[in-house]
mmCIF file of C-alpha atoms in Angstrom:
data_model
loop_
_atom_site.group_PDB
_atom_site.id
_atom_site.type_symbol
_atom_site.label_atom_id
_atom_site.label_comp_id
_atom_site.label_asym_id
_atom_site.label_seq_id
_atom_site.Cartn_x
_atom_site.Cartn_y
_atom_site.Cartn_z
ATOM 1 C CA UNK A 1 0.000 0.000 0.000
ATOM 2 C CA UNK A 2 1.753 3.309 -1.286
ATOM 3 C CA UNK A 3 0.405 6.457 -1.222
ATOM 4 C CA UNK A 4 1.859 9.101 -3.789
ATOM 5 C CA UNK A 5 3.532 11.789 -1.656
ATOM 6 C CA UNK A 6 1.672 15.163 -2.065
ATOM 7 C CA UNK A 7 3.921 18.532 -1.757
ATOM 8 C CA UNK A 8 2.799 20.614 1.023
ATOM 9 C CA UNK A 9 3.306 24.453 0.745
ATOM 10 C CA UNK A 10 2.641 27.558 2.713
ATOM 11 C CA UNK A 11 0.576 30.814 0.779
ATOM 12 C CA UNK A 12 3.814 31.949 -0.677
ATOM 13 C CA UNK A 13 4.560 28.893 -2.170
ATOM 14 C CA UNK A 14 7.432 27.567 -0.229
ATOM 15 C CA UNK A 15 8.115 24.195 0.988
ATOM 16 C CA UNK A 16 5.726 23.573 4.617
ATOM 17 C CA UNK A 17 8.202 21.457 5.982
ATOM 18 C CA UNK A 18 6.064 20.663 9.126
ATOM 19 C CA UNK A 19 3.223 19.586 7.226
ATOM 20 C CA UNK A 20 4.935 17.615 4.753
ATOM 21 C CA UNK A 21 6.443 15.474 7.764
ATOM 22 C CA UNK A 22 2.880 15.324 9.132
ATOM 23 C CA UNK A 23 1.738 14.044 5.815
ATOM 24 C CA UNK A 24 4.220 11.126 5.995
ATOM 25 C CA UNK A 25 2.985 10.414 9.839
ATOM 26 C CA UNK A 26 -0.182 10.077 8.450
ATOM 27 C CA UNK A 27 0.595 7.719 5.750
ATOM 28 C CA UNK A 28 2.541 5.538 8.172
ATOM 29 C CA UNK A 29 0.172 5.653 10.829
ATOM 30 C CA UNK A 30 -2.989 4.997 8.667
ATOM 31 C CA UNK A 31 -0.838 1.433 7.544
ATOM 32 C CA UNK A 32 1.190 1.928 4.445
ATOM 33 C CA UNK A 33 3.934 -0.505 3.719
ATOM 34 C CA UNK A 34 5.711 2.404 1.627
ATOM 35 C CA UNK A 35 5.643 6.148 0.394
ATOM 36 C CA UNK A 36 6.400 7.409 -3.076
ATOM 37 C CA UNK A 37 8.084 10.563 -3.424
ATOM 38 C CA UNK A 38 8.961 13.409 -6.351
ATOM 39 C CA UNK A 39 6.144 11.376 -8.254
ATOM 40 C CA UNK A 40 3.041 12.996 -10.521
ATOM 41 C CA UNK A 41 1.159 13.909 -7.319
ATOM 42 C CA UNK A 42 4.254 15.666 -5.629
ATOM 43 C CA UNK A 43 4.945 17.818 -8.713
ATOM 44 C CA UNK A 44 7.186 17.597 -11.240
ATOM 45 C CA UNK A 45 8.112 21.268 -11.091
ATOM 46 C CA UNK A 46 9.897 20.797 -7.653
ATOM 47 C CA UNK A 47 12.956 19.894 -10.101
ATOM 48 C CA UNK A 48 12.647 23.469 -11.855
ATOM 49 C CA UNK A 49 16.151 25.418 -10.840
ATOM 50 C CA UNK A 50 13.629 28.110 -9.352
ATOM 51 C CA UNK A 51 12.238 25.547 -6.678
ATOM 52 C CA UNK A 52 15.384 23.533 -6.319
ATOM 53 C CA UNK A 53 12.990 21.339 -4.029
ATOM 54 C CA UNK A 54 13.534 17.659 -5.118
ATOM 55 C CA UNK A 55 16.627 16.672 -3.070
ATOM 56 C CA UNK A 56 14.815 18.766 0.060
ATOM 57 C CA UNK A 57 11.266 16.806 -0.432
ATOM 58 C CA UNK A 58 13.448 13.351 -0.751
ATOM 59 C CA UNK A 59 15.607 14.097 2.057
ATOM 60 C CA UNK A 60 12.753 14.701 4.546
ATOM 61 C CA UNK A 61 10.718 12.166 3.828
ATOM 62 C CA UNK A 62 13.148 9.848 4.198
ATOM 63 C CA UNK A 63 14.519 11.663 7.534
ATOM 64 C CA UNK A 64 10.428 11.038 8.566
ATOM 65 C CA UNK A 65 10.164 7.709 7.748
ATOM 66 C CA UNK A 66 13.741 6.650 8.992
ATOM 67 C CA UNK A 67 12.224 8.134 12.515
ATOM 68 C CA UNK A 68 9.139 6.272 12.197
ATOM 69 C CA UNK A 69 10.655 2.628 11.470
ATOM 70 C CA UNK A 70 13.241 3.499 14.770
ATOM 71 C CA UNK A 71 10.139 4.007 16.810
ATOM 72 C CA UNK A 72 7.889 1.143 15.263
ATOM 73 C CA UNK A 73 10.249 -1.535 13.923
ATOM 74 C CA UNK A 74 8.890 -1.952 10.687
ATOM 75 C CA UNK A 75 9.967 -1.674 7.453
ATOM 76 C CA UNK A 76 9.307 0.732 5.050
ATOM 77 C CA UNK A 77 9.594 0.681 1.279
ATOM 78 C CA UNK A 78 10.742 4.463 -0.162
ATOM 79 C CA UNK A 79 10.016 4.765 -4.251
ATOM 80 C CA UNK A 80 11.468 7.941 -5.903
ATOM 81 C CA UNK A 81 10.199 9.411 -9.097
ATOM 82 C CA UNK A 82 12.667 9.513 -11.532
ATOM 83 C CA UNK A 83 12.041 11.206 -14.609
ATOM 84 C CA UNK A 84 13.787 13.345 -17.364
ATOM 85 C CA UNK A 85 16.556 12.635 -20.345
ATOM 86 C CA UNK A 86 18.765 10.014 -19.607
ATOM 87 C CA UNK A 87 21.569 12.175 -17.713
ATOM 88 C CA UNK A 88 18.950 14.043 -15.395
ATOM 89 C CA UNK A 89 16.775 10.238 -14.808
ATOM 90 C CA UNK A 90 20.862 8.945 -13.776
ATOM 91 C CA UNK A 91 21.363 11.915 -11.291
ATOM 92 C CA UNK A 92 18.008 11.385 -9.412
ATOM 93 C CA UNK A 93 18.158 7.798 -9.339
ATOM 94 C CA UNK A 94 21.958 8.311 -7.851
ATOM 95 C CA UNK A 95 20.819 10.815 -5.326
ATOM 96 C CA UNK A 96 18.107 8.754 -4.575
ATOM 97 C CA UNK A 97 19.742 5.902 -3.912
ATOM 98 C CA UNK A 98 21.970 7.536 -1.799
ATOM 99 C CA UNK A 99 19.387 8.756 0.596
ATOM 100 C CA UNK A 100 18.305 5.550 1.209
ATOM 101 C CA UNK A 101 15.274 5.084 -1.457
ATOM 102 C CA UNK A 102 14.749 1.272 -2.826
ATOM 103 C CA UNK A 103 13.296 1.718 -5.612
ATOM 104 C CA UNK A 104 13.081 4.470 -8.582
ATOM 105 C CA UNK A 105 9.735 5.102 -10.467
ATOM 106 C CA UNK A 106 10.981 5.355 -13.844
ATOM 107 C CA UNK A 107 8.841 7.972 -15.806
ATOM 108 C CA UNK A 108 9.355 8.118 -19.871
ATOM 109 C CA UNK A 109 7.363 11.695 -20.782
ATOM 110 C CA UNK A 110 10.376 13.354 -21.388
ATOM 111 C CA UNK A 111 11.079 10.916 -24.453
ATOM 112 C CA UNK A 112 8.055 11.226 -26.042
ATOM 113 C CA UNK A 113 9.162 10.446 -29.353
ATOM 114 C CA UNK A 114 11.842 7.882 -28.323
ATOM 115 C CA UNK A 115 11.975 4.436 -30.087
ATOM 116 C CA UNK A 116 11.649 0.953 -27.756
ATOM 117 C CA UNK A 117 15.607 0.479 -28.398
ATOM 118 C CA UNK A 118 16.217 4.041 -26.887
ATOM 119 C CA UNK A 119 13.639 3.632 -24.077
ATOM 120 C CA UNK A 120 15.716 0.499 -23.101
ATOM 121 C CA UNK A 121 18.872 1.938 -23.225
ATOM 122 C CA UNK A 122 17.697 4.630 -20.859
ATOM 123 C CA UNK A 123 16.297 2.513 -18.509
ATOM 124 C CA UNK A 124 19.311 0.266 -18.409
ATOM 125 C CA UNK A 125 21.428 2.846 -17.679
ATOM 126 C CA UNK A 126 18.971 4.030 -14.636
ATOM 127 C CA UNK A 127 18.886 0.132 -13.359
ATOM 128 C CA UNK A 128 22.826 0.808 -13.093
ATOM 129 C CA UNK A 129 21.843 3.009 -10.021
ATOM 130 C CA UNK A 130 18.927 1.898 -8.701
ATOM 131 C CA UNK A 131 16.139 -1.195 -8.429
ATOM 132 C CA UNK A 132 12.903 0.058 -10.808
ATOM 133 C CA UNK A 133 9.967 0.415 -10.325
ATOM 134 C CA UNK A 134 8.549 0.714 -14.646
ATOM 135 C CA UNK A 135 5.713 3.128 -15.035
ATOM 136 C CA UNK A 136 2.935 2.876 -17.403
ATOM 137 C CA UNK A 137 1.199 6.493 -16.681
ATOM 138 C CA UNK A 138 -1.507 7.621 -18.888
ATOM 139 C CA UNK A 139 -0.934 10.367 -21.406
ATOM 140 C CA UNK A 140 -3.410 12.749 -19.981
ATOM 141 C CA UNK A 141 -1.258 13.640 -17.098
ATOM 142 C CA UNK A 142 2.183 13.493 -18.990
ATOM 143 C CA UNK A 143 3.069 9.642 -20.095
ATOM 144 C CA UNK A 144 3.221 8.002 -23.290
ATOM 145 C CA UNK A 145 1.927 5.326 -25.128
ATOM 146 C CA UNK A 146 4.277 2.012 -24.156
ATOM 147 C CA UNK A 147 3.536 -1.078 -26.470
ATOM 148 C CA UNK A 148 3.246 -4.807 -25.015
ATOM 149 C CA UNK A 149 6.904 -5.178 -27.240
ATOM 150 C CA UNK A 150 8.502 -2.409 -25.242
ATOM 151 C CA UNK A 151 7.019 -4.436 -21.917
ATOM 152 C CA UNK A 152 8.584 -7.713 -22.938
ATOM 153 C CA UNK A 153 11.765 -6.241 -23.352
ATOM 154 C CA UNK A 154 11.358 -3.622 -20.262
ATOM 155 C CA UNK A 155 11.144 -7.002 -17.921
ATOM 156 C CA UNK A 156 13.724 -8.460 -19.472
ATOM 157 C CA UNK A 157 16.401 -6.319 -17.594
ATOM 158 C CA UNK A 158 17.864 -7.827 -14.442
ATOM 159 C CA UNK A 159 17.116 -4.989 -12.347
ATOM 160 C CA UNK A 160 13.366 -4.327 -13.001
ATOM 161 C CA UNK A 161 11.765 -5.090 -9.364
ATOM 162 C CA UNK A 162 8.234 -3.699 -10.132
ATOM 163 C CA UNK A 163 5.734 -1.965 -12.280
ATOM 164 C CA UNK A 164 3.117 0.644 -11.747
ATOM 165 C CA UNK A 165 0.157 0.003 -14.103
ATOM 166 C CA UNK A 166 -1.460 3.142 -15.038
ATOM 167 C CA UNK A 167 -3.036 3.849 -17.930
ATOM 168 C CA UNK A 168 -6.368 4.108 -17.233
ATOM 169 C CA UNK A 169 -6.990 1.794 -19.794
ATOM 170 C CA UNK A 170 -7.585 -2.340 -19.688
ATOM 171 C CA UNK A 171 -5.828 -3.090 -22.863
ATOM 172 C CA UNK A 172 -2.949 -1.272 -22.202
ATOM 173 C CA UNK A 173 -2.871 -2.807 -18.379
ATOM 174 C CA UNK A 174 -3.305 -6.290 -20.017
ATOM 175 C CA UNK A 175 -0.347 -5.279 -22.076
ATOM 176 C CA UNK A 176 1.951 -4.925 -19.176
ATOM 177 C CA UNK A 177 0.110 -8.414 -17.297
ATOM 178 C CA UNK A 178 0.953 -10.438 -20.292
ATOM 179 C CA UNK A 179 4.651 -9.577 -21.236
ATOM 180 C CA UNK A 180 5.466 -9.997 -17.233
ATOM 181 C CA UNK A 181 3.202 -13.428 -17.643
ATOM 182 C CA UNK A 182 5.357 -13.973 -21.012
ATOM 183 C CA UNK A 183 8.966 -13.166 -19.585
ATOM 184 C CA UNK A 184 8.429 -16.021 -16.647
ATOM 185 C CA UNK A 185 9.449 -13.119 -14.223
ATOM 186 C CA UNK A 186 6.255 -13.352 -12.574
ATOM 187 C CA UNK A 187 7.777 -14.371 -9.191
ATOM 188 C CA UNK A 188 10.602 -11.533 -9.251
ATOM 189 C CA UNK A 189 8.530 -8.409 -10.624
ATOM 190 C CA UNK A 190 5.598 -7.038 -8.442
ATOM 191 C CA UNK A 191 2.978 -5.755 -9.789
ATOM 192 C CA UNK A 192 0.920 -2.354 -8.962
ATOM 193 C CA UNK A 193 -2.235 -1.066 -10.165
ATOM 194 C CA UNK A 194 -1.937 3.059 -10.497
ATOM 195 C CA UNK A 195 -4.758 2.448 -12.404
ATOM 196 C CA UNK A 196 -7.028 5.105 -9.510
ATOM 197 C CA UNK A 197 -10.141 4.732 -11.673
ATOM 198 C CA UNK A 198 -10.251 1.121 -11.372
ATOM 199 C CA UNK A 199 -8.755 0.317 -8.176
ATOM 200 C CA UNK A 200 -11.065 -2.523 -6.619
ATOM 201 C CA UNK A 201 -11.447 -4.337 -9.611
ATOM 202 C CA UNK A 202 -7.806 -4.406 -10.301
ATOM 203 C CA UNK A 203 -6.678 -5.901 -6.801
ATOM 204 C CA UNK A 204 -9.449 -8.668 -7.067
ATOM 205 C CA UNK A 205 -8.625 -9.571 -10.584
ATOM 206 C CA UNK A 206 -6.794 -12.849 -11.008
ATOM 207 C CA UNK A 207 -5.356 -12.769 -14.514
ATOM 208 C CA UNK A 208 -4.844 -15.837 -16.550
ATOM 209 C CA UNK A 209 -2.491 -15.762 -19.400
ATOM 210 C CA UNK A 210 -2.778 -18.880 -21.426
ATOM 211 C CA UNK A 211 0.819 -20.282 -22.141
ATOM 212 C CA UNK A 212 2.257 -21.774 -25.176
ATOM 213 C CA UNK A 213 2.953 -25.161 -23.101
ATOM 214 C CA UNK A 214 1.656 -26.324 -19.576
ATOM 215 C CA UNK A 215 -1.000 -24.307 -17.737
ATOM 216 C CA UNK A 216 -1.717 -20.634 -17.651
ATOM 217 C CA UNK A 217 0.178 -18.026 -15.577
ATOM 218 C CA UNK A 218 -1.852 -16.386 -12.974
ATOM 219 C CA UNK A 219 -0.659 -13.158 -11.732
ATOM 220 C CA UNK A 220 -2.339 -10.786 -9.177
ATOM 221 C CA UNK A 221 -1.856 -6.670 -8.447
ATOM 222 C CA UNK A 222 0.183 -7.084 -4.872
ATOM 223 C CA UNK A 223 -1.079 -3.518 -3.982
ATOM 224 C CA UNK A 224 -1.434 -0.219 -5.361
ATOM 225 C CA UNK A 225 0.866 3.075 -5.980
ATOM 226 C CA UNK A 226 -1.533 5.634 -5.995
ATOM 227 C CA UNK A 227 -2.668 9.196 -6.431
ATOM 228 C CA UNK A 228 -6.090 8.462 -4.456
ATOM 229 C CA UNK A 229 -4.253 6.515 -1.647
ATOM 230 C CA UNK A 230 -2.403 9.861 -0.909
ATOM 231 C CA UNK A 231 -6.436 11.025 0.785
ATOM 232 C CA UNK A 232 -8.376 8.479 2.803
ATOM 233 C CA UNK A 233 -5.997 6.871 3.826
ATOM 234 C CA UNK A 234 -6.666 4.597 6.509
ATOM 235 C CA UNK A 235 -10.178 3.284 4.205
ATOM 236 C CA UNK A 236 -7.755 2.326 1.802
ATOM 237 C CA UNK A 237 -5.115 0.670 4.007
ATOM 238 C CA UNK A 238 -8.794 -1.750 5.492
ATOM 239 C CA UNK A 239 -10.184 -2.131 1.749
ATOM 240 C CA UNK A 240 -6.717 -3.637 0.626
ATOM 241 C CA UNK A 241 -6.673 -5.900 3.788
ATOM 242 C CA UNK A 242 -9.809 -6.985 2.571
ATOM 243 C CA UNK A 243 -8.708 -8.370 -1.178
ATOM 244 C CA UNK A 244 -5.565 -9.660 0.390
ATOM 245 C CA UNK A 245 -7.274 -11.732 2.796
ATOM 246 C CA UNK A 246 -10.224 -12.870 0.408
ATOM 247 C CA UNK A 247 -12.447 -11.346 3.100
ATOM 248 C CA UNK A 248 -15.317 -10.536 0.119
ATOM 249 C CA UNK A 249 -14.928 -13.971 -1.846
ATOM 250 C CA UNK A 250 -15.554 -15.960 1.124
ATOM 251 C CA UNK A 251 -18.645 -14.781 2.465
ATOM 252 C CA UNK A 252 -22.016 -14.931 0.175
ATOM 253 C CA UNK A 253 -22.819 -11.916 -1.960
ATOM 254 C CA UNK A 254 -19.323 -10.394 -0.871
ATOM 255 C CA UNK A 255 -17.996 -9.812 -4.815
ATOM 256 C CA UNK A 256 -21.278 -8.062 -5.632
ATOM 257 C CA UNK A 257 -20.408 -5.731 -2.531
ATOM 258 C CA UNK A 258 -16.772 -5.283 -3.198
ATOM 259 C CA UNK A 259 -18.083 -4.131 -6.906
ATOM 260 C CA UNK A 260 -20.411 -1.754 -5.827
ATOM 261 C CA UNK A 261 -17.947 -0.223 -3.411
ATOM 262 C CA UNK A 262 -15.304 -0.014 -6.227
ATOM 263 C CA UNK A 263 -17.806 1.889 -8.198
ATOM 264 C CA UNK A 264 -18.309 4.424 -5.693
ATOM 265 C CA UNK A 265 -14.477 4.468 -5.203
ATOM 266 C CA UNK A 266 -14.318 5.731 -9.133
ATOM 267 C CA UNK A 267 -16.999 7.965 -8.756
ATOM 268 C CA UNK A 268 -15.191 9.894 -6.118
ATOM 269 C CA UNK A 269 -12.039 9.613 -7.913
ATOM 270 C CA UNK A 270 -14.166 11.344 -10.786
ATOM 271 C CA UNK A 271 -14.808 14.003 -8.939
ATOM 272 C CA UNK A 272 -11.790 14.375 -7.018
ATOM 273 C CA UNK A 273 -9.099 13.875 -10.080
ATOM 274 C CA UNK A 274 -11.428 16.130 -12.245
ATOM 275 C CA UNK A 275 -11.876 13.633 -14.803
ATOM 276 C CA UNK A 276 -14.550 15.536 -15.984
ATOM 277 C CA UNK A 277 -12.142 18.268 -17.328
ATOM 278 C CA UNK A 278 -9.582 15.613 -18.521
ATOM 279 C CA UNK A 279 -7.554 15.425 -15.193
ATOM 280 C CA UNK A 280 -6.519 19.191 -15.407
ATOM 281 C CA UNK A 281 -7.141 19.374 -11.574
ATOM 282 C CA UNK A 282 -6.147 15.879 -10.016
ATOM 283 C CA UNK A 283 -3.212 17.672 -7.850
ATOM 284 C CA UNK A 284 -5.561 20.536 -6.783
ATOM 285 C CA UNK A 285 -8.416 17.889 -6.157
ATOM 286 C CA UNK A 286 -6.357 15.597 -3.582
ATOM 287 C CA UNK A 287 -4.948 19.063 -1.785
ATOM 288 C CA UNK A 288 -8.635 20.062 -1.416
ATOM 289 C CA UNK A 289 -9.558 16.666 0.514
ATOM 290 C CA UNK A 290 -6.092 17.210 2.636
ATOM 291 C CA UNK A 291 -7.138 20.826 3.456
ATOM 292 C CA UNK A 292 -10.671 19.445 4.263
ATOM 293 C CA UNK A 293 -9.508 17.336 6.743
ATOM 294 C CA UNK A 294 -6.909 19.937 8.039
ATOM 295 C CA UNK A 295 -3.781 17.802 7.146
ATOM 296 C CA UNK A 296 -3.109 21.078 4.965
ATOM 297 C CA UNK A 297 -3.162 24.820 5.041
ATOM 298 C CA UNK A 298 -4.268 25.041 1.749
ATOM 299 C CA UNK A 299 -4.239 23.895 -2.247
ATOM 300 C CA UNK A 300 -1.628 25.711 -3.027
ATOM 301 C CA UNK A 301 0.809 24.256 -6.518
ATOM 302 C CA UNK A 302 3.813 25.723 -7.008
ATOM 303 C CA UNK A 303 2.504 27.158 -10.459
ATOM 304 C CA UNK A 304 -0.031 30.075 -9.162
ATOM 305 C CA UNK A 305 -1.907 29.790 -12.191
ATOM 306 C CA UNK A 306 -3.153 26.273 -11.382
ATOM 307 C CA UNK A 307 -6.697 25.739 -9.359
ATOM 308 C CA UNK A 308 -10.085 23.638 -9.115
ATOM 309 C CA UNK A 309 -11.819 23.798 -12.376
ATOM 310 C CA UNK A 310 -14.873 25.234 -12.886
ATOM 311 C CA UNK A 311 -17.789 22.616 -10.960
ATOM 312 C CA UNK A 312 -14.804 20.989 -9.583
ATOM 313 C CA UNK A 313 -15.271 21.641 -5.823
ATOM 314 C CA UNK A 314 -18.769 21.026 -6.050
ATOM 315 C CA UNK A 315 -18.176 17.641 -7.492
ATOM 316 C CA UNK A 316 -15.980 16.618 -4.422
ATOM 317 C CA UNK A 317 -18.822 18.392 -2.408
ATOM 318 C CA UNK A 318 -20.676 15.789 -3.265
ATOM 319 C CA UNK A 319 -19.420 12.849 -3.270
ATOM 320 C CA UNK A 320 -17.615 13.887 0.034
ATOM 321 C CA UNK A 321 -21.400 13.857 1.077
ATOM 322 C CA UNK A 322 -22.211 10.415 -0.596
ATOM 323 C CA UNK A 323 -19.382 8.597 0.582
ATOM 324 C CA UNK A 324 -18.597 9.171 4.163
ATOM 325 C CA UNK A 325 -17.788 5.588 4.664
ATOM 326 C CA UNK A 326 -15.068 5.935 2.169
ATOM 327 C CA UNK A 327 -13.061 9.187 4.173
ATOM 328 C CA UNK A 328 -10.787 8.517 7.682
ATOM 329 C CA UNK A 329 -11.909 12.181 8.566
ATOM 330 C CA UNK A 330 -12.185 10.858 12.297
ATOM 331 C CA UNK A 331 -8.935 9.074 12.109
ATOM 332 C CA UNK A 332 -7.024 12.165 11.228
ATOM 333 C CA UNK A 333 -9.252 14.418 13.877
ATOM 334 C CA UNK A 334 -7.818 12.540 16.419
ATOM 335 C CA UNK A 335 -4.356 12.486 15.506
ATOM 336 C CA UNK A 336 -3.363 15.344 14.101
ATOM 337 C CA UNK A 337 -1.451 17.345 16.293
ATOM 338 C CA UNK A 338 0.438 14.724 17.059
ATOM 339 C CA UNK A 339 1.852 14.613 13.036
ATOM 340 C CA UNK A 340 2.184 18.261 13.484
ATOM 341 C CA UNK A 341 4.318 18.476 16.586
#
């Protein structure tokens, strides 16, 4: 269960550095087995020269987290985004590394036009630093189309630990299932669903790739990297207890209920990513929820031009009003201050 890291600033725009460390409390407290940080939902721009705020943002989360596991004795996993041309994706996977991250989200917008041959080449020479984590994220928000072929060479590379699925589309997801299913890797690469409009249904989902010879490979989602795990928190840590232990198969009727609530999980991602406006407001959406609950000041991005679209805060209005059973608002009530001391 990881959460993507959000980026907490004060009304000028600078780095909140005490609410960014309570953000990473909460995560830990509320039950996730890892944070992701300098991803999508923390802002790319922190690496802009003018912000200068991606080594900072690593460097105290990890501080946070190294803290936590002292106190707790557990464990941790730390993913870094890692994005950019091939010499800036090298650096941050290096200075990731280095403070103490095990993994590095490999993002491949910046080589939008690239050929498969190049994209492997780049992400071989980011392996060289650091375990990956691939990343399928959908175009709206800044990926690229990735082809099953690029996939079955992707998991080819010895130092390929995981993948985050998110397209937001099922063919492209199977893509990524079957050349992992293909590769016979299944055992040594974890898979994620990022996919935040179809969360329930891709934790339940057992997929079944036929094979040329012997029975099928069946490969599962071990958890989810996600946008919409970075609100709710604590809901979403109990919901994925819930897949992992089979709690819904087992009992009578208990798919039919873990369908419906995975519907009205999407419907509040709808509202909350601003899908409605093709995702223009997914980082203003999730600060909105934070501020709700008081985790933040406010929904302040470090580009002062970006806000809620038009209808948007209505939207989370309401399902904010539909779902209650899907927020932690009394969770984070009572805890709080504490992740602000």
């Amino acid at each position: 269960m990881i959460p993507a890291h959000p980026l907490a600033l004060t009304a000028a725009r600078k780095l909140d550095e005490r609410r960014q460390r309570a953000l990473t409390r909460y995560y830990l407290d509320a039950g996730a087995g890892g944070i992701a940080v300098g991803v999508h939902t923390t802002q790319f721009a922190i690496r802009d020269k003018r912000h200068g705020l991606y080594q900072p943002v690593l460097e105290l989360a990890s501080e946070t987290v190294a803290e936590w596991e002292r106190r707790r004795g557990r464990r941790i996993i730390r993913v870094a985004g890692v994005i950019g041309r091939t010499n800036q994706a090298v650096k941050e996977a290096r200075l990731a590394r280095e403070l103490g991250y095990d993994l590095g989200l490999l993002g491949l917008g910046a080589l939008a036009r690239a050929s498969d041959s190049q994209l492997i080449a780049h992400a071989r020479a980011v392996a060289q630093e650091i375990p990956l984590m691939g990343f399928y994220l959908q175009p709206a928000v800044g990926g690229r189309k990735l082809s099953y072929a690029f996939w079955r060479r992707f998991v080819e590379l010895d130092n390929v630990a995981a993948i985050k699925i998110a397209p937001f589309n099922r063919y492209d997801t199977w893509d990524v299932v079957r050349a992992v299913a293909d590769s016979g890797r299944r055992d040594q690469i974890a898979l994620y669903t990022g996919n935040d409009d179809s969360i329930v249904v891709d934790l339940l989902t057992e997929y079944r790739v036929p094979a040329l010879q012997g029975n099928a490979v069946r490969l599962r989602m071990v958890g989810g990297l996600l946008g919409h795990w970075a609100f709710w928190t604590r809901r979403a840590v109990t919901l994925l207890e819930a897949v992992r232990g089979d709690r819904w198969i087992r009992h009578g009727g208990g798919m039919a209920i873990a369908l419906s609530l995975g519907a009205q999980i999407t419907d509040a991602n709808g509202a909350i990513f601003d899908a409605a406006n093709g995702f223009r407001g997914c980082i203003l959406g999730i600060h909105e929820v934070l501020r709700r609950q008081g985790l933040l000041r406010g929904r302040w991005c470090l580009d002062p031009r970006e806000e809620l679209s038009p209808g948007q805060a209505r939207e989370i209005e309401r399902v904010c009003r539909a779902y209650p059973h899907l927020a932690d608002d009394a969770f984070v009530r009572e805890r709080l201050d504490g992740w602000l001391r």
